[in-house]
Coordinates of C-alpha atoms in Angstrom, one line a residue:
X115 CA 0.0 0.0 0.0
X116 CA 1.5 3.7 -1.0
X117 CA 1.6 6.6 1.3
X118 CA -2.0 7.8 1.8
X119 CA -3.6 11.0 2.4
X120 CA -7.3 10.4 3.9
X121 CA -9.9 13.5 4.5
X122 CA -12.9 13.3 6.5
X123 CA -14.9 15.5 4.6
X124 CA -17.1 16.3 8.2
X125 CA -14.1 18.7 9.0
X126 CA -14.8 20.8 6.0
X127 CA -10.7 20.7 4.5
X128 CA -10.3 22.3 1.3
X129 CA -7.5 21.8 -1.2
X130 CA -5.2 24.1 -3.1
X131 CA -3.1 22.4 -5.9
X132 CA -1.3 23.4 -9.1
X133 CA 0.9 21.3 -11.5
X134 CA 3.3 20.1 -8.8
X135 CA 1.7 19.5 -5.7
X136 CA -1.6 19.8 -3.5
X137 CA -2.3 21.6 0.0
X138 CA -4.9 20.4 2.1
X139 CA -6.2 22.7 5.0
X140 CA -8.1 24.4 7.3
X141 CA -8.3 27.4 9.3
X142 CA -7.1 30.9 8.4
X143 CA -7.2 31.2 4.4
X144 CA -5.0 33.7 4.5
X145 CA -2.5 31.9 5.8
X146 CA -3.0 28.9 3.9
X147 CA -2.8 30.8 0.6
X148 CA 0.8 32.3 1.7
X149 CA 2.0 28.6 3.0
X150 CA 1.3 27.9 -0.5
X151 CA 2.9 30.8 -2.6
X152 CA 5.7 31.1 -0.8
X153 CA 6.3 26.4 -1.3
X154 CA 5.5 26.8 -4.5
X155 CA 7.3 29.8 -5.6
X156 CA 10.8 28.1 -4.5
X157 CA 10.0 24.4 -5.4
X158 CA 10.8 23.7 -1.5
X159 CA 12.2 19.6 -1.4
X160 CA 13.0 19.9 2.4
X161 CA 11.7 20.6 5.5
X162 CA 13.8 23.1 7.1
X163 CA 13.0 25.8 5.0
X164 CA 9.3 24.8 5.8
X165 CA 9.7 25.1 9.3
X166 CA 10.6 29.0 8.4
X167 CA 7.6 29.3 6.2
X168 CA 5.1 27.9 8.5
X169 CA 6.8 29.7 11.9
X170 CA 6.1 33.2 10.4
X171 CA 2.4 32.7 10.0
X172 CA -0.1 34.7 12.7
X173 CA -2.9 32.6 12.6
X174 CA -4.6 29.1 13.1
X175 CA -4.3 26.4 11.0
X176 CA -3.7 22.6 9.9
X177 CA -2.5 20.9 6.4
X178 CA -1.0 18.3 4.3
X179 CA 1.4 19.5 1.3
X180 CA 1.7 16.2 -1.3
X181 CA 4.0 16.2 -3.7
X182 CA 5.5 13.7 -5.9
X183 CA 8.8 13.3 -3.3
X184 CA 7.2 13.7 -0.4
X185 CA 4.6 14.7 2.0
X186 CA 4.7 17.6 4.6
X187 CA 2.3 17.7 7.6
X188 CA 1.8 20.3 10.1
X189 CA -0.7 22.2 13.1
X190 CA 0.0 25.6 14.4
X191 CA 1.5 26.9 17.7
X192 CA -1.3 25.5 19.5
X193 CA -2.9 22.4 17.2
X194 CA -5.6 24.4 16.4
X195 CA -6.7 21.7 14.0
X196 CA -5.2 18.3 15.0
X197 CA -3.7 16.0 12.4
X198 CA -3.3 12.4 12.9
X199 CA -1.1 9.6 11.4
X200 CA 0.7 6.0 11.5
X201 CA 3.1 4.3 9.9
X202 CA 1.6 0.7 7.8
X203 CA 3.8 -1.8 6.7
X204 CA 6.6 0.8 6.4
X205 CA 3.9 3.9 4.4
X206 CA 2.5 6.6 5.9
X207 CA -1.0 7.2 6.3
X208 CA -1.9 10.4 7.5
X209 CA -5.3 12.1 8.0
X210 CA -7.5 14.8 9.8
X211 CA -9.5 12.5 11.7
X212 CA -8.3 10.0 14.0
X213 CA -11.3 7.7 14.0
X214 CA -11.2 7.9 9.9
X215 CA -7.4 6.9 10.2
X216 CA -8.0 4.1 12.8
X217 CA -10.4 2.3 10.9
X218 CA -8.7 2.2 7.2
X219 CA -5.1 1.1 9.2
X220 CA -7.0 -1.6 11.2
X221 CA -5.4 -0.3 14.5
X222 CA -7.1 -1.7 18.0
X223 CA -5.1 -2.3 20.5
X224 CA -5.5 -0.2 23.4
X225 CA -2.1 2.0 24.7
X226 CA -2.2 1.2 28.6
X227 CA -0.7 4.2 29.3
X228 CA -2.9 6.6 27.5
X229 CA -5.1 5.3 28.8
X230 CA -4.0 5.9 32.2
X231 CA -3.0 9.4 31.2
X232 CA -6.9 10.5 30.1
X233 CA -8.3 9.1 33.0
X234 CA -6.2 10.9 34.9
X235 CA -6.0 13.8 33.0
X236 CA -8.5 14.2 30.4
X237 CA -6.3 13.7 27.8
X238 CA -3.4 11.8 26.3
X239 CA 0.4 13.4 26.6
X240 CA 2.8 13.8 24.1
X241 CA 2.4 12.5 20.0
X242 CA 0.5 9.3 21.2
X243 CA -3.8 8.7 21.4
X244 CA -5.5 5.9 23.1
X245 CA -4.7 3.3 20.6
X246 CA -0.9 2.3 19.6
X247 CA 0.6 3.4 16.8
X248 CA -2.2 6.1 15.9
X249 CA 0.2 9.6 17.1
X250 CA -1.1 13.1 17.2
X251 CA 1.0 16.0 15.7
X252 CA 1.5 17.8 19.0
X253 CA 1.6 22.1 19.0
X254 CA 4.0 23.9 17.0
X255 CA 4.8 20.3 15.2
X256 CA 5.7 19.2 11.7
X257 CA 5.9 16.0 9.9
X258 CA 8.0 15.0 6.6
X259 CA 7.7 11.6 5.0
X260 CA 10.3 11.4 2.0
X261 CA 8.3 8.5 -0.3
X262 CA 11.4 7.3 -1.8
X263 CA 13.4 6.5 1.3
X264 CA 9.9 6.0 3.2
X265 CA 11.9 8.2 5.8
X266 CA 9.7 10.0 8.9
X267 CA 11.1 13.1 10.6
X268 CA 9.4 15.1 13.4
X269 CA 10.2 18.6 13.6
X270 CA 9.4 20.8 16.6
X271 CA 9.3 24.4 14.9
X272 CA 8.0 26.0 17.7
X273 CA 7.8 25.1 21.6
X274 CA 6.4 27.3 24.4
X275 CA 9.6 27.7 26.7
X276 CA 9.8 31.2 28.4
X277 CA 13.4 32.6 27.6
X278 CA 13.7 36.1 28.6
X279 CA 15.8 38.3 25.9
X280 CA 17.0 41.9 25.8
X281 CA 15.8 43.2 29.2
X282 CA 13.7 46.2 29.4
X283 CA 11.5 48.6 31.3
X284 CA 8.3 47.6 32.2
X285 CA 6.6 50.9 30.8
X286 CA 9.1 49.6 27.5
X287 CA 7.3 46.1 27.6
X288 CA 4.1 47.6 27.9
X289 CA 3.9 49.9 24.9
X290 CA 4.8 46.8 22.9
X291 CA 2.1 45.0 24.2
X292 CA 0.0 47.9 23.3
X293 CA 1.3 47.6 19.7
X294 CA 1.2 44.4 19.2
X295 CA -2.7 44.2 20.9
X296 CA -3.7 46.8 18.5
X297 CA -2.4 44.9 15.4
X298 CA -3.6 41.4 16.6
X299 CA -7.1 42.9 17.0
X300 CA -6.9 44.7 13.5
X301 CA -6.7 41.6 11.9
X302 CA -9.3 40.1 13.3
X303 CA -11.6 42.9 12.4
X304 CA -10.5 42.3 8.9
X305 CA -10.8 38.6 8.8
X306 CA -14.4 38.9 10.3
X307 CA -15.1 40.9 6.9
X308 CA -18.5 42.4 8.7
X309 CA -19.7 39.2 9.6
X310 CA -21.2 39.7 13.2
X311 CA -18.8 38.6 16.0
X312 CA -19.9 37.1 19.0
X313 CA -18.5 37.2 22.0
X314 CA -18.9 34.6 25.4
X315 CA -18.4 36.8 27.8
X316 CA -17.1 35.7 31.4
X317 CA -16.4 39.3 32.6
X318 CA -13.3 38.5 33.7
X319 CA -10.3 40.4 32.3
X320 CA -9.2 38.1 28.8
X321 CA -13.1 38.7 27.9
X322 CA -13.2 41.9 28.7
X323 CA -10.3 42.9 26.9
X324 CA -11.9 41.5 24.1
X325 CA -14.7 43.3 23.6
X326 CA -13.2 46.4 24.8
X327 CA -10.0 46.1 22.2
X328 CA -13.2 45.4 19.1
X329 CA -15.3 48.5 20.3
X330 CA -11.9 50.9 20.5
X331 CA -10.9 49.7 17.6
X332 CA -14.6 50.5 15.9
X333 CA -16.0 47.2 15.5
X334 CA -19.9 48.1 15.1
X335 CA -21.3 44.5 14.8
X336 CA -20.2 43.1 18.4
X337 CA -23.2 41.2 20.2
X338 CA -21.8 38.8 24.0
X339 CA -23.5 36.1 25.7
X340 CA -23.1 35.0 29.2
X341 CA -24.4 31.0 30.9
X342 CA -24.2 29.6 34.1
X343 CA -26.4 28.9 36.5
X344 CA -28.6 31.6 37.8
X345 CA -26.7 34.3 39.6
X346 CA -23.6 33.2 39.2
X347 CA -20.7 36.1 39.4
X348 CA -19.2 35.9 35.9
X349 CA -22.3 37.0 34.3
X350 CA -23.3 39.4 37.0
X351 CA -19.8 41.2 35.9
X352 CA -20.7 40.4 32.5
X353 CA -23.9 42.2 31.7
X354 CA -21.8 45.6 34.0
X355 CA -19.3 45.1 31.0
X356 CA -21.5 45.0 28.0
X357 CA -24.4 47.8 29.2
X358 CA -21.0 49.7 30.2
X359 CA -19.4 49.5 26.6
X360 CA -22.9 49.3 25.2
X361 CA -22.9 45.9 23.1
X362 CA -26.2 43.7 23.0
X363 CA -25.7 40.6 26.0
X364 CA -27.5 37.7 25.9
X365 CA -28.1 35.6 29.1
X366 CA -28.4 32.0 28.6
X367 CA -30.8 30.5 31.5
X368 CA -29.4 26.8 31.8
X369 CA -31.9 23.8 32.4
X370 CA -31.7 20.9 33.9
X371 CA -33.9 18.8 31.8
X372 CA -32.8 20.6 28.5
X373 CA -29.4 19.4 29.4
X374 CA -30.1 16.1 29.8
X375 CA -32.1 16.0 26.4
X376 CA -29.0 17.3 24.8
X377 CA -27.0 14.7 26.2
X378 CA -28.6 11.8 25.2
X379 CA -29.4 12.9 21.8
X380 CA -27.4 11.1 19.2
X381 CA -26.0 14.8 18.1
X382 CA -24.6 14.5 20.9
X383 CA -22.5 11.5 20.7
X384 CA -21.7 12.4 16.9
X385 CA -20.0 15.8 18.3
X386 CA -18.1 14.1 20.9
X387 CA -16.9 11.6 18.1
X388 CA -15.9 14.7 16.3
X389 CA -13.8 16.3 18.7
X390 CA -12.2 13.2 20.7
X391 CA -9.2 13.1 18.6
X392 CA -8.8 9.4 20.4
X393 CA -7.0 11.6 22.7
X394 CA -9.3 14.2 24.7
X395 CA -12.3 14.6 26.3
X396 CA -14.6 17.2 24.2
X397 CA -15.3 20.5 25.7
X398 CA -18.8 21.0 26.7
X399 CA -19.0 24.0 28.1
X400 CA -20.7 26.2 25.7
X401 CA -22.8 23.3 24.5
X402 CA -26.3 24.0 25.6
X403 CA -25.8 28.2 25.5
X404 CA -24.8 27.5 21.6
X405 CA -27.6 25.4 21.0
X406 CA -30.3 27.5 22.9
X407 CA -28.8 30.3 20.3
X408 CA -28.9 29.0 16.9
X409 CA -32.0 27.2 17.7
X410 CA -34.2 30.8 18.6
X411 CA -32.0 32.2 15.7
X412 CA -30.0 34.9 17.6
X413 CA -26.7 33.3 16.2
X414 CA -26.9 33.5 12.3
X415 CA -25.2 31.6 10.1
X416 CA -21.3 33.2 9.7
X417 CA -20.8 34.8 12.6
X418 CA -17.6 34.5 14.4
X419 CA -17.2 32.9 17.6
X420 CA -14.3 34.6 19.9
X421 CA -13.3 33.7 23.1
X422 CA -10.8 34.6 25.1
X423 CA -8.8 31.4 25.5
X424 CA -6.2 31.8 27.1
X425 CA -5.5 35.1 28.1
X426 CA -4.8 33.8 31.5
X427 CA -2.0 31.4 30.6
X428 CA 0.1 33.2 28.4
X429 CA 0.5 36.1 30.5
X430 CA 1.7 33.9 33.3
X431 CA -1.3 33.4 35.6
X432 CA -0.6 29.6 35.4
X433 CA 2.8 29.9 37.4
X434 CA 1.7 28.2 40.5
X435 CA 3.5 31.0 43.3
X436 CA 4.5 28.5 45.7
X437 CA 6.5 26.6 42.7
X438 CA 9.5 29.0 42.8
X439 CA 9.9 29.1 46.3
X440 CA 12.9 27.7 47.9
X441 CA 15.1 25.4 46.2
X442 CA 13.8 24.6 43.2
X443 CA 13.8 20.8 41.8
X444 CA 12.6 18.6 39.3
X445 CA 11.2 16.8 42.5
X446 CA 8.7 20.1 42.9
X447 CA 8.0 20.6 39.3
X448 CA 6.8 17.1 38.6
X449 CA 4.9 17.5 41.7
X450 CA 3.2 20.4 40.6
X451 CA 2.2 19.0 37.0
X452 CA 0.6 15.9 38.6
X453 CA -1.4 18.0 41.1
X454 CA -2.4 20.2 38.8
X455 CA -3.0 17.8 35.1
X456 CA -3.4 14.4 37.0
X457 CA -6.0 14.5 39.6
X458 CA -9.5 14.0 38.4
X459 CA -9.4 10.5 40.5
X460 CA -7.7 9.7 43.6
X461 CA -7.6 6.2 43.0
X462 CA -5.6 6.5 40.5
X463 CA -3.1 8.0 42.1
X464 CA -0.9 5.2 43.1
X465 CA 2.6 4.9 43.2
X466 CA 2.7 2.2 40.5
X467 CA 0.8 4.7 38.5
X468 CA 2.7 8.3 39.2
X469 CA 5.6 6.8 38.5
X470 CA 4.9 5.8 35.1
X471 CA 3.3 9.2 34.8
X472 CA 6.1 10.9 36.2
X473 CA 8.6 9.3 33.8
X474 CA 6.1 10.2 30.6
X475 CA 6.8 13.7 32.2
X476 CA 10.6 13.5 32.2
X477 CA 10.5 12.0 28.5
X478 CA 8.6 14.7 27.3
X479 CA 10.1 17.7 28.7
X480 CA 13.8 16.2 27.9
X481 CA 14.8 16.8 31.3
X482 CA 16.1 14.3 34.0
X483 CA 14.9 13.5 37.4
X484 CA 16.7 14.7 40.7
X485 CA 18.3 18.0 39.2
X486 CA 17.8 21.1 40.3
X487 CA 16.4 24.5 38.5
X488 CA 16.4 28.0 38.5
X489 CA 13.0 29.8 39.4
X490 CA 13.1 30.7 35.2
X491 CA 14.0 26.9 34.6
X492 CA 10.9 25.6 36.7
X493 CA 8.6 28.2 35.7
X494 CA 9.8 27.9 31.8
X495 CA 8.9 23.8 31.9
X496 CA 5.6 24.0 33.8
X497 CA 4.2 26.8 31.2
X498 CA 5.6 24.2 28.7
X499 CA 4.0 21.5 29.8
X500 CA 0.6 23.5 30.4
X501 CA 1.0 24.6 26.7
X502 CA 1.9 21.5 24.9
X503 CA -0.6 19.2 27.0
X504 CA -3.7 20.7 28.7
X505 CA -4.0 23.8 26.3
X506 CA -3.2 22.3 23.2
X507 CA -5.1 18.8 24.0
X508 CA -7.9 20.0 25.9
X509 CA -8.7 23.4 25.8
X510 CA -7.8 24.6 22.1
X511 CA -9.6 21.7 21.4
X512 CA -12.9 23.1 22.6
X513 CA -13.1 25.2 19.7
X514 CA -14.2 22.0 17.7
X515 CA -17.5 22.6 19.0
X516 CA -18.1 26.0 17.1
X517 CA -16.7 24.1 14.0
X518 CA -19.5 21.1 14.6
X519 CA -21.9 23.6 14.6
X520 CA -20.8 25.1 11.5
X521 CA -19.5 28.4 13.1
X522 CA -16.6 30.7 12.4
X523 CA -14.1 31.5 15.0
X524 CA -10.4 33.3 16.2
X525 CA -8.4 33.4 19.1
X526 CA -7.1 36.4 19.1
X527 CA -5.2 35.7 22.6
X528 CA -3.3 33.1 21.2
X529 CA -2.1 34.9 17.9
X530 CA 1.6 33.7 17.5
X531 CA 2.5 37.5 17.5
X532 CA 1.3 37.7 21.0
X533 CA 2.7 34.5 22.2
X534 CA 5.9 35.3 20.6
X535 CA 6.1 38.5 22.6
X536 CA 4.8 36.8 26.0
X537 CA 7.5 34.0 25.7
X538 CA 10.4 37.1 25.6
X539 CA 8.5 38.6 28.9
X540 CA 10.7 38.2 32.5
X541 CA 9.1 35.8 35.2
X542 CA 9.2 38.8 37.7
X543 CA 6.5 40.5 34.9
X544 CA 4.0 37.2 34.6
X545 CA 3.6 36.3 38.1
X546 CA 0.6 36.8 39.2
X547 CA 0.1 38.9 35.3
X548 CA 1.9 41.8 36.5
X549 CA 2.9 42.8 33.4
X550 CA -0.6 42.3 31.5
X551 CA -2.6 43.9 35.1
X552 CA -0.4 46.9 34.7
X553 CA -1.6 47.2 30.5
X554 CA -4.9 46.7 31.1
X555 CA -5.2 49.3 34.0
X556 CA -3.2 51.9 31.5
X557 CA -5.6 51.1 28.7
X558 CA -9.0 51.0 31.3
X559 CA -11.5 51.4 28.0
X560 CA -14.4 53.1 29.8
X561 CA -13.3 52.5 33.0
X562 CA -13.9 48.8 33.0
X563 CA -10.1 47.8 34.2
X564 CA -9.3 50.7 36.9
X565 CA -9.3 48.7 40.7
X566 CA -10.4 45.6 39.0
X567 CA -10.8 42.3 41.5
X568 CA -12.0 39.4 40.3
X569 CA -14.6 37.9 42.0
X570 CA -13.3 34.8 44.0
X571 CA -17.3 33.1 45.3
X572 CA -18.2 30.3 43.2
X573 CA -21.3 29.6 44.8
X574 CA -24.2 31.3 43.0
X575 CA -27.3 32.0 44.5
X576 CA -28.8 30.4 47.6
X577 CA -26.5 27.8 47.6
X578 CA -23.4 30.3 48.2
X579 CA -25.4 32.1 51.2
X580 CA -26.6 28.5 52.9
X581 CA -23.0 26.0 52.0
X582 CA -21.2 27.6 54.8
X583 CA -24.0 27.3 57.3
X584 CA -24.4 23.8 56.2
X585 CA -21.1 22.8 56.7
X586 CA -21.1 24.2 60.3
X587 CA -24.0 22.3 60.7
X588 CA -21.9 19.3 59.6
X589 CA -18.9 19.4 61.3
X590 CA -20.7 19.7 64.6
X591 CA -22.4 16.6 64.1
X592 CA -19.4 14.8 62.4
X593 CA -20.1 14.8 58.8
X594 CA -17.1 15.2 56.6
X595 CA -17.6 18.8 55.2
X596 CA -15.1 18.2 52.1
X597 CA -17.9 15.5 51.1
X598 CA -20.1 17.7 51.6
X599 CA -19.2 20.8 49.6
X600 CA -18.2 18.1 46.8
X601 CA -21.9 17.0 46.5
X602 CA -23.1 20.6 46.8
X603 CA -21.1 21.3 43.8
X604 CA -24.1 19.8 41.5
X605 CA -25.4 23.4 42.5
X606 CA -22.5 25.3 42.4
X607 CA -20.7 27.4 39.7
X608 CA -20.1 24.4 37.5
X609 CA -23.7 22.8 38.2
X610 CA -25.0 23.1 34.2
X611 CA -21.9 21.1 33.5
X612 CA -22.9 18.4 36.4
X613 CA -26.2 18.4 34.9
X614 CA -25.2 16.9 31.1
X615 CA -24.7 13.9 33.2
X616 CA -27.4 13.9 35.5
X617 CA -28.0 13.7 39.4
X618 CA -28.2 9.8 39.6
X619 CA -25.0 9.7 37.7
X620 CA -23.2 12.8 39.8
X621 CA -24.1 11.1 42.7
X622 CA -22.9 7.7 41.7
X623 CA -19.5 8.9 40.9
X624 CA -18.4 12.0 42.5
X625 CA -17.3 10.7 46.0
X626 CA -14.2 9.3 44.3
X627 CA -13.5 12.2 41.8
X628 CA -11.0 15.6 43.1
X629 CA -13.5 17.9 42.6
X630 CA -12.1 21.7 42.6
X631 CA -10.4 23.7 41.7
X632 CA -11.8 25.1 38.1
X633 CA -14.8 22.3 37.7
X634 CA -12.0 18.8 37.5
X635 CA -15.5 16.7 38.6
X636 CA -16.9 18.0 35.5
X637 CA -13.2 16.5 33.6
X638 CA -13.9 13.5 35.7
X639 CA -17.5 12.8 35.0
X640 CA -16.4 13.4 31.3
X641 CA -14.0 10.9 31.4
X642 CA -15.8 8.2 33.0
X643 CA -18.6 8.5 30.4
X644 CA -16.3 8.8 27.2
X645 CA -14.9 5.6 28.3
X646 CA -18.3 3.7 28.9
X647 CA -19.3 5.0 25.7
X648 CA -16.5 4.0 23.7
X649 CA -16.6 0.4 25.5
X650 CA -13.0 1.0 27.4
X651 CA -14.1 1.1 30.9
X652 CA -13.8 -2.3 31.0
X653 CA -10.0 -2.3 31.4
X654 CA -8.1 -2.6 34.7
X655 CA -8.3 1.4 34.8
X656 CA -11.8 1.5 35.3
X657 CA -12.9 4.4 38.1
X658 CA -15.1 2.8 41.1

């Protein structure tokens, strides 16, 4: 069997050939287009000098060059658009859907390990999925496959390791972040074109910039929506930011029973076969809000979905503080990836089983165990991690949803200009987002960022104001109050999420699970049910 390109044509590729060669893709057209001027303006034969062509694009995007010598696959900074492949009686097959690919190469045997890895995590590490010998082009990744020699070379052309250069001022630092803000934001009002650009808006400070950076910059078709259970904080802040900078908001009332519908309906299932990847488990967030939108027609067809993913990460808020305190080891960092990426079961977290996780960890980064690091070495490999794993894997990934749905979308936060300019930043500038505070209180559109605190209660509604005097309640009489806040959760800030998988099945499952912080019951109960679902939870790794 030859080398083999195979398109699912549910992902809506395209493809871009002339005489000498074809270009499959998706994502930004404009960069797609100049990916393929500039390979076949210099009749490129090798990789390196692809690596430079694909490095200087801004945007998100996937594809497949084939040519009569070889074939050249690569994602973005941040796999917007995963690509899969394996390696058949010595030909590649490569493809944008990992369920497409698994089935024509006849691969089925389960990888233990991965497996280990998403129920712990959510997600599988590193180029592999759930099944061996079907890999994952990870972030900032490219793949050659010379057909004569039927040779296979990797090529990391980009990697999220914070290396500060040239230092300078922070006032310097911040009027290049002004700049660079300013230009990001221009393109995206060009890409949009006038198509109407929808925001979900969190009122926190990435989705606030957002909408603040589109209005100063005169976008005039801007409309936000906010979900969550009833009076929950972010869209309390929310609809103050949108009446305040005068866009339309939209409030998305979640419902039990119209969660559950969703659910279990087959669209359902066929969204979270979509957006697997054999290696995550989907993003269901937004999945309800979306639905409830197209469905009353308040979302038209072509509008552009943009979120601010993940604001937060590349301006350093995920440095834990306690992680650069003292002497700092490999011992703490692999520490803090495991409590952080590999906790959604307690169980599971055996010896036998953070070992092998912590040498997948080791591997990965390229680093050995027992060594010790300077606070920018730590800091530098846990942002790398977060980036190549968890964003990349898991929350990137969520923006399959807007393409099941047939929607448009950017990330404006994660342009590579941005990131770029972030990864040059000094660690005394992200932690805690100094840096990016100290912007947004300079720029302070309309007020919105001068002596802003976010709000830390994620207890909406009566349950925040009787929780506290319940678990008095409990402790006197002897109850375990961790339980107890764990099972209130179904009504807490993350209780639209519990309630995709019901109360019987919450209840069932969520003693076992490591609930906070940021929703990992939801992650859990995710997990568990893709498994079921996909007849794996049969294995030894299968969650009490």
């Amino acid at each position: 069997m030859p080398s083999k390109i195979y398109l699912d044509s549910q992902y809506n590729w395209r493809e871009i050939r002339n005489e000498s060669f074809s270009l499959y893709g998706s994502g930004d057209e404009s960069c797609l287009l100049t990916i393929f001027d500039k390979i076949k303006s210099i009749n490129i034969q090798d990789h390196f000098r692809l690596d430079d062509i694909i490095s200087h694009q801004t945007g998100h995007f996937a594809g497949i060059v084939d040519t009569d010598h070889f074939i050249c696959a690569f994602v973005d900074a941040v796999r917007s658009y995963p690509v899969f492949y394996c390696v058949i009686d010595g030909e590649l097959q490569v493809s944008n859907s990992a369920r497409m690919l698994k089935t024509e190469s006849g691969i089925n045997e389960v990888d233990q390990t991965s497996l280990l890895e998403f129920c712990m995590a959510g997600y599988v590490t590193g180029g592999e999925t759930i099944y061996k010998g079907l890999y994952q082009l990870q972030a900032g990744e490219l793949l050659f496959w010379e057909k004569q020699e039927k040779k296979l070379e990797l090529e990391r052309y980009f990697t999220y390791h914070s290396a500060s250069g040239v230092q300078s001022s922070e006032s310097d630092y911040i009027e290049q972040l002004r700049v660079v803000v300013d230009r990001v934001f221009r393109r995206v009002i060009e890409a949009a074109n006038g198509a109407p650009i929808w925001v979900p808006l969190s009122g926190g400070l990435d989705s606030r910039l957002i909408v603040c950076e589109l209005v100063s910059l005169g976008c005039d078709n801007l409309y936000t929506f906010s979900y969550g259970p009833k009076g929950n904080y972010e869209a309390k802040a929310a609809k103050i930011v949108a009446e305040t900078i005068g866009v339309p908001w939209v409030f998305v009332q979640p419902r039990t029973s119209r969660a559950r519908e969703l659910f279990k309906a087959p669209g359902r299932k066929e969204y979270w076969n979509y957006a697997d990847g054999l290696c995550s488990i989907p993003v269901m967030n937004e999945y309800e809000s979306l639905h409830v939108l197209r469905e009353s027609g308040q979302l038209p067809d072509g509008a552009v979905l943009i979120n601010g993913q993940t604001g937060d990460f590349i301006t350093g808020g995920h440095i834990p503080p306690d992680l650069i305190i003292g002497n700092c080891s490999t011992r703490q960092l692999l520490d803090a990836i495991i409590h952080k990426h590999f906790s959604l079961w307690k169980h599971l977290k055996t010896e036998e089983n953070l070992r092998i996780i912590e040498d997948k960890i080791l591997f990965l980064l390229g680093i050995e165990d027992n060594i010790e690091m300077t606070m920018d070495e730590i800091s530098a490999y846990f942002e790398q991690w977060e980036w190549q794993e968890r964003q990349a894997k898991l929350v990137v990934n969520g923006q399959r949803i807007y393409d099941f749905m047939g929607l448009k979308w950017q990330l404006p936060l994660w342009d590579a200009e941005l990131v770029k300019f972030w990864k040059t930043v000094p660690l005394k500038l992200r932690l805690r987002q100094s840096l990016y505070v100290h912007y947004l209180e300079g720029f302070n559109f309309r007020g919105l960022f001068e002596g802003y605190r976010s709000e830390a209660r994620r207890w909406p509604g009566v349950v925040g104001t009787t929780l506290p005097w319940i678990k008095r309640g409990g402790r006197l009489l002897g109850f375990d109050t961790g339980k107890i806040q764990k099972y209130a959760s179904y009504r807490g800030h993350y209780g639209d999420q519990y309630a995709l998988y019901g109360l019987s099945y919450f209840f069932r499952n969520i003693a076992n699970a490591t609930v906070p912080p940021q929703g990992r019951g939801v992650l859990a109960l995710g997990a568990k049910s893709w498994l079921e679902e996909n007849n794996l939870a049969s294995s030894q790794l299968v969650m009490k």
